[in-house]
Amino acid sequence: MAGIDLHTHSTASDGLLAPAALVAAAAAAGVRVLALTDHDTTGGIAEAAAALPAGMTLVPGAEISCEVRVADGRVISLHVLAYLFDPAEPEFLAMRRRVRESRDSRARRMVELMVADGLPVSWEQVQARALGTVGRPHVAGALLDAGLISDLDEAFGPKWIGSRGPYHARKEQPDVADALRLIQGAGGVSVFAHPYAAARGPIVGPDTIEYMASLGLDGIEVDHPDQEPAARDRLRGLAASLGLLMTGSSDFHGTREGPGHGLGTHSTDPDALAEIIDRGSGDTPRSA
């Protein structure tokens, strides 16, 4: 069965492929249903929809940045995939704009820290790599161009711009309760993105996912390249016990090669997709 990939990125945020090129690459990979979920923006949806070949469907969405305070007082960053919401709903629109502006200032602060340490990286270099919202991958690209790292993954480690790195900067983002409320208010469907991707930074426990479910979370992204098989199994059990939808995706940015990161590598069950479409009331899927 051809794939259903519900988490991808284009140049409208921090992906390497323009929306139309992303659609073409997904079609070539056998993906028949694609969700474009750029960070805090729907700026690439129109171009992606216009590029759809016959027989392919686009699910409009976005990946929303937010955070939660856990029991020990730490604040942990989260990403929630929002599908089929009304992109013009004023309160949610304003929130996404604020987060994008914060993402830009965060990247600028990272560059300032590097310049202060005498590293050959400039804000102009970072901006030149970004066609949409500036993000950490664009900073990582500038580090690669300068010969300071050997691959993009290295940039997100403890020596550079990872959550424990010396050049990391925190961005402003809403509390997860507000994010879920705004997604719901815009008629959208919410799925917690890569909750157990421990290599990316601190992760939450089951209690936080239970809390999010109590706030109206619709689903969990279970099958994801950055989640180990054992973590996926735990998430499957948790989703089943909480009555949450389960999705799978590539989280494709075009920045990582090799097995497990290609478009359509991880797929969503058609029944879960049908439920997402049934629940979404703010927007509709696009087909050629």
Short mmCIF file of C-alpha atoms in Angstrom, two decimals:
data_model
loop_
_atom_site.label_atom_id
_atom_site.label_comp_id
_atom_site.label_asym_id
_atom_site.label_seq_id
_atom_site.Cartn_x
_atom_site.Cartn_y
_atom_site.Cartn_z
CA MET A 1 0.00 0.00 0.00
CA ALA A 2 1.29 3.45 -0.86
CA GLY A 3 2.27 5.62 2.07
CA ILE A 4 0.40 8.12 4.18
CA ASP A 5 3.04 10.55 5.46
CA LEU A 6 1.58 13.07 7.91
CA HIS A 7 4.65 15.08 8.94
CA THR A 8 6.88 16.88 6.40
CA HIS A 9 8.56 20.25 5.97
CA SER A 10 9.30 22.57 3.06
CA THR A 11 11.21 25.80 2.51
CA ALA A 12 8.21 27.60 4.03
CA SER A 13 9.91 26.73 7.32
CA ASP A 14 13.13 24.71 7.60
CA GLY A 15 12.95 22.08 4.86
CA LEU A 16 15.26 21.98 1.86
CA LEU A 17 12.60 21.43 -0.81
CA ALA A 18 10.11 24.02 -2.01
CA PRO A 19 6.50 22.91 -1.46
CA ALA A 20 6.00 21.91 -5.11
CA ALA A 21 9.27 19.98 -5.16
CA LEU A 22 8.32 18.25 -1.91
CA VAL A 23 5.05 17.09 -3.45
CA ALA A 24 6.89 15.75 -6.49
CA ALA A 25 9.42 13.91 -4.32
CA ALA A 26 6.65 12.43 -2.19
CA ALA A 27 4.77 11.22 -5.27
CA ALA A 28 7.96 9.63 -6.61
CA ALA A 29 8.41 7.85 -3.27
CA GLY A 30 4.92 6.35 -3.49
CA VAL A 31 3.24 8.64 -0.98
CA ARG A 32 -0.43 9.04 -1.85
CA VAL A 33 -1.45 11.21 1.15
CA LEU A 34 0.93 13.93 2.29
CA ALA A 35 0.58 16.38 5.16
CA LEU A 36 2.64 19.56 4.89
CA THR A 37 3.36 20.59 8.49
CA ASP A 38 5.83 23.46 8.41
CA HIS A 39 6.79 25.02 11.71
CA ASP A 40 4.10 27.44 12.89
CA THR A 41 3.10 28.39 9.35
CA THR A 42 0.79 27.36 6.53
CA GLY A 43 2.73 29.45 4.04
CA GLY A 44 3.53 26.54 1.73
CA ILE A 45 0.07 24.96 1.51
CA ALA A 46 -1.18 26.81 -1.59
CA GLU A 47 1.93 25.98 -3.64
CA ALA A 48 1.86 22.34 -2.52
CA ALA A 49 -1.84 22.00 -3.40
CA ALA A 50 -1.29 23.47 -6.84
CA ALA A 51 1.45 20.92 -7.53
CA LEU A 52 -0.57 17.79 -6.62
CA PRO A 53 -0.52 15.08 -9.29
CA ALA A 54 -3.64 13.04 -10.03
CA GLY A 55 -4.43 10.56 -7.29
CA MET A 56 -2.54 12.34 -4.51
CA THR A 57 -4.07 14.13 -1.51
CA LEU A 58 -2.62 16.95 0.60
CA VAL A 59 -3.62 17.35 4.25
CA PRO A 60 -3.03 20.97 5.35
CA GLY A 61 -1.30 21.31 8.69
CA ALA A 62 1.46 22.88 10.76
CA GLU A 63 3.84 21.82 13.51
CA ILE A 64 3.17 24.01 16.53
CA SER A 65 5.90 24.88 19.02
CA CYS A 66 4.87 24.91 22.68
CA GLU A 67 6.12 23.92 26.12
CA VAL A 68 5.08 22.31 29.37
CA ARG A 69 6.27 22.64 32.96
CA VAL A 70 6.78 19.21 34.52
CA ALA A 71 6.65 18.11 38.16
CA ASP A 72 10.29 18.91 38.98
CA GLY A 73 9.91 22.47 37.71
CA ARG A 74 11.69 22.00 34.38
CA VAL A 75 10.19 23.48 31.23
CA ILE A 76 10.29 21.08 28.28
CA SER A 77 9.70 22.10 24.68
CA LEU A 78 7.08 20.15 22.75
CA HIS A 79 5.82 20.02 19.18
CA VAL A 80 2.17 19.39 18.37
CA LEU A 81 1.06 18.61 14.84
CA ALA A 82 -2.14 20.46 13.96
CA TYR A 83 -4.23 19.29 11.03
CA LEU A 84 -7.19 20.76 9.14
CA PHE A 85 -7.53 23.92 11.23
CA ASP A 86 -8.84 27.23 9.90
CA PRO A 87 -5.61 29.07 8.95
CA ALA A 88 -7.35 32.45 9.22
CA GLU A 89 -8.76 32.00 12.74
CA PRO A 90 -7.45 35.24 14.35
CA GLU A 91 -6.23 34.06 17.76
CA PHE A 92 -4.38 31.01 16.45
CA LEU A 93 -3.00 33.01 13.53
CA ALA A 94 -1.60 35.63 15.90
CA MET A 95 0.00 32.97 18.11
CA ARG A 96 1.76 31.34 15.15
CA ARG A 97 3.07 34.74 14.05
CA ARG A 98 4.51 35.41 17.53
CA VAL A 99 6.26 32.05 17.60
CA ARG A 100 7.78 32.59 14.14
CA GLU A 101 9.10 35.98 15.23
CA SER A 102 10.59 34.39 18.34
CA ARG A 103 12.18 31.65 16.23
CA ASP A 104 13.89 34.32 14.14
CA SER A 105 15.21 36.19 17.18
CA ARG A 106 16.36 32.89 18.72
CA ALA A 107 18.44 32.04 15.66
CA ARG A 108 19.90 35.55 15.69
CA ARG A 109 20.91 35.11 19.34
CA MET A 110 22.65 31.82 18.53
CA VAL A 111 24.66 33.53 15.83
CA GLU A 112 25.53 36.39 18.18
CA LEU A 113 26.94 33.88 20.69
CA MET A 114 29.05 32.27 17.97
CA VAL A 115 30.35 35.60 16.69
CA ALA A 116 31.29 36.56 20.25
CA ASP A 117 33.43 33.41 20.37
CA GLY A 118 35.13 34.34 17.11
CA LEU A 119 33.46 31.71 14.93
CA PRO A 120 33.23 32.45 11.17
CA VAL A 121 29.43 32.54 11.03
CA SER A 122 27.26 35.56 10.25
CA TRP A 123 23.56 36.39 10.42
CA GLU A 124 23.63 37.21 6.71
CA GLN A 125 24.82 33.66 5.96
CA VAL A 126 21.98 32.19 7.99
CA GLN A 127 19.37 34.43 6.40
CA ALA A 128 20.61 33.52 2.93
CA ARG A 129 19.80 29.86 3.61
CA ALA A 130 16.22 30.54 4.73
CA LEU A 131 13.45 31.04 2.19
CA GLY A 132 10.79 30.98 4.91
CA THR A 133 10.99 31.12 8.70
CA VAL A 134 14.56 31.11 10.00
CA GLY A 135 15.25 28.16 12.26
CA ARG A 136 18.01 26.09 13.82
CA PRO A 137 18.59 24.03 10.64
CA HIS A 138 19.62 27.22 8.87
CA VAL A 139 22.13 27.96 11.65
CA ALA A 140 23.34 24.37 11.34
CA GLY A 141 23.78 24.86 7.61
CA ALA A 142 25.92 27.92 8.20
CA LEU A 143 28.10 25.91 10.60
CA LEU A 144 28.49 23.24 7.92
CA ASP A 145 29.38 25.82 5.29
CA ALA A 146 32.05 27.21 7.62
CA GLY A 147 33.60 23.76 8.03
CA LEU A 148 32.93 23.73 11.77
CA ILE A 149 30.90 20.50 11.70
CA SER A 150 31.05 17.39 9.53
CA ASP A 151 27.29 16.93 9.11
CA LEU A 152 24.06 18.68 10.07
CA ASP A 153 23.22 16.26 12.88
CA GLU A 154 26.40 17.29 14.71
CA ALA A 155 25.08 20.84 15.04
CA PHE A 156 22.22 19.67 17.25
CA GLY A 157 24.54 17.97 19.73
CA PRO A 158 25.98 19.21 23.04
CA LYS A 159 28.88 21.11 21.46
CA TRP A 160 26.77 23.44 19.36
CA ILE A 161 23.07 24.36 19.25
CA GLY A 162 21.52 21.34 20.97
CA SER A 163 19.47 21.97 24.09
CA ARG A 164 22.60 21.54 26.23
CA GLY A 165 24.97 23.28 23.86
CA PRO A 166 26.86 26.54 24.48
CA TYR A 167 25.17 28.26 21.53
CA HIS A 168 21.63 27.18 22.30
CA ALA A 169 19.04 29.88 22.87
CA ARG A 170 15.51 29.42 24.11
CA LYS A 171 12.56 30.64 22.06
CA GLU A 172 9.31 31.99 23.40
CA GLN A 173 6.42 29.63 22.90
CA PRO A 174 2.96 29.08 24.38
CA ASP A 175 2.06 26.63 27.10
CA VAL A 176 0.79 23.35 25.70
CA ALA A 177 -2.65 23.96 27.21
CA ASP A 178 -2.97 27.20 25.23
CA ALA A 179 -1.67 25.55 22.06
CA LEU A 180 -4.20 22.72 22.28
CA ARG A 181 -7.00 25.18 23.04
CA LEU A 182 -6.14 27.27 20.00
CA ILE A 183 -5.91 24.25 17.70
CA GLN A 184 -9.31 23.08 18.89
CA GLY A 185 -10.76 26.57 18.60
CA ALA A 186 -9.67 26.72 14.96
CA GLY A 187 -11.34 23.37 14.22
CA GLY A 188 -8.07 21.46 14.08
CA VAL A 189 -6.92 17.99 15.09
CA SER A 190 -3.88 17.68 17.39
CA VAL A 191 -1.19 14.98 17.42
CA PHE A 192 1.79 15.05 19.79
CA ALA A 193 4.88 14.92 17.56
CA HIS A 194 7.78 12.52 18.37
CA PRO A 195 7.14 12.55 22.15
CA TYR A 196 9.82 9.97 22.96
CA ALA A 197 12.59 11.16 20.60
CA ALA A 198 15.14 11.28 23.42
CA ALA A 199 18.10 12.11 21.17
CA ARG A 200 16.51 15.50 20.43
CA GLY A 201 16.56 16.63 24.06
CA PRO A 202 14.53 16.22 27.26
CA ILE A 203 11.30 14.27 26.87
CA VAL A 204 8.14 14.12 28.95
CA GLY A 205 6.75 11.12 30.80
CA PRO A 206 3.41 9.35 30.46
CA ASP A 207 1.88 11.70 33.01
CA THR A 208 2.31 14.66 30.65
CA ILE A 209 0.73 12.77 27.79
CA GLU A 210 -2.17 11.86 30.06
CA TYR A 211 -2.48 15.55 30.96
CA MET A 212 -2.49 16.52 27.28
CA ALA A 213 -5.15 13.89 26.60
CA SER A 214 -7.29 15.44 29.32
CA LEU A 215 -6.99 18.76 27.47
CA GLY A 216 -8.28 17.27 24.25
CA LEU A 217 -5.16 15.91 22.50
CA ASP A 218 -6.33 13.71 19.61
CA GLY A 219 -3.32 11.52 18.94
CA ILE A 220 0.33 10.55 19.27
CA GLU A 221 2.96 10.26 16.55
CA VAL A 222 4.16 6.73 17.28
CA ASP A 223 6.22 5.67 14.27
CA HIS A 224 8.92 8.29 13.78
CA PRO A 225 12.56 7.96 12.65
CA ASP A 226 13.93 9.35 15.94
CA GLN A 227 12.00 7.00 18.22
CA GLU A 228 13.49 3.61 19.07
CA PRO A 229 11.32 0.49 18.64
CA ALA A 230 10.94 0.10 22.41
CA ALA A 231 9.76 3.71 22.71
CA ARG A 232 7.23 3.13 19.94
CA ASP A 233 5.90 0.09 21.76
CA ARG A 234 5.44 2.12 24.95
CA LEU A 235 3.64 4.84 23.00
CA ARG A 236 1.36 2.29 21.34
CA GLY A 237 0.31 0.98 24.72
CA LEU A 238 -0.19 4.47 26.11
CA ALA A 239 -2.23 5.60 23.11
CA ALA A 240 -4.44 2.54 23.36
CA SER A 241 -5.05 3.08 27.07
CA LEU A 242 -5.95 6.76 26.54
CA GLY A 243 -8.01 6.26 23.39
CA LEU A 244 -5.66 8.38 21.26
CA LEU A 245 -5.09 8.09 17.53
CA MET A 246 -1.70 6.74 16.40
CA THR A 247 0.17 8.15 13.41
CA GLY A 248 3.44 7.47 11.58
CA SER A 249 5.54 9.78 9.45
CA SER A 250 8.97 10.66 8.12
CA ASP A 251 9.31 14.18 9.59
CA PHE A 252 11.07 14.84 6.29
CA HIS A 253 13.20 17.98 6.00
CA GLY A 254 15.54 16.86 3.23
CA THR A 255 18.49 17.40 5.57
CA ARG A 256 19.13 13.78 6.57
CA GLU A 257 19.90 10.86 4.30
CA GLY A 258 19.93 7.12 4.78
CA PRO A 259 17.47 4.43 5.88
CA GLY A 260 14.55 5.58 7.97
CA HIS A 261 14.45 9.22 6.90
CA GLY A 262 12.96 9.14 3.42
CA LEU A 263 9.49 10.30 2.50
CA GLY A 264 6.90 7.65 3.31
CA THR A 265 9.32 5.59 5.40
CA HIS A 266 6.80 5.51 8.25
CA SER A 267 3.13 5.51 7.40
CA THR A 268 -0.20 6.17 9.11
CA ASP A 269 -3.01 3.63 9.09
CA PRO A 270 -5.84 4.63 6.72
CA ASP A 271 -8.39 4.35 9.55
CA ALA A 272 -6.43 6.88 11.63
CA LEU A 273 -6.26 9.22 8.66
CA ALA A 274 -10.01 8.88 8.11
CA GLU A 275 -10.62 9.78 11.75
CA ILE A 276 -8.40 12.86 11.49
CA ILE A 277 -10.30 14.00 8.41
CA ASP A 278 -13.62 13.34 10.12
CA ARG A 279 -12.63 15.35 13.21
CA GLY A 280 -11.12 18.32 11.37
CA SER A 281 -13.62 21.11 10.81
CA GLY A 282 -11.47 24.13 10.00
CA ASP A 283 -10.12 23.08 6.62
CA THR A 284 -10.34 20.19 4.15
CA PRO A 285 -7.86 17.96 2.33
CA ARG A 286 -6.86 18.96 -1.19
CA SER A 287 -6.83 16.62 -4.18
CA ALA A 288 -5.83 17.14 -7.79
#
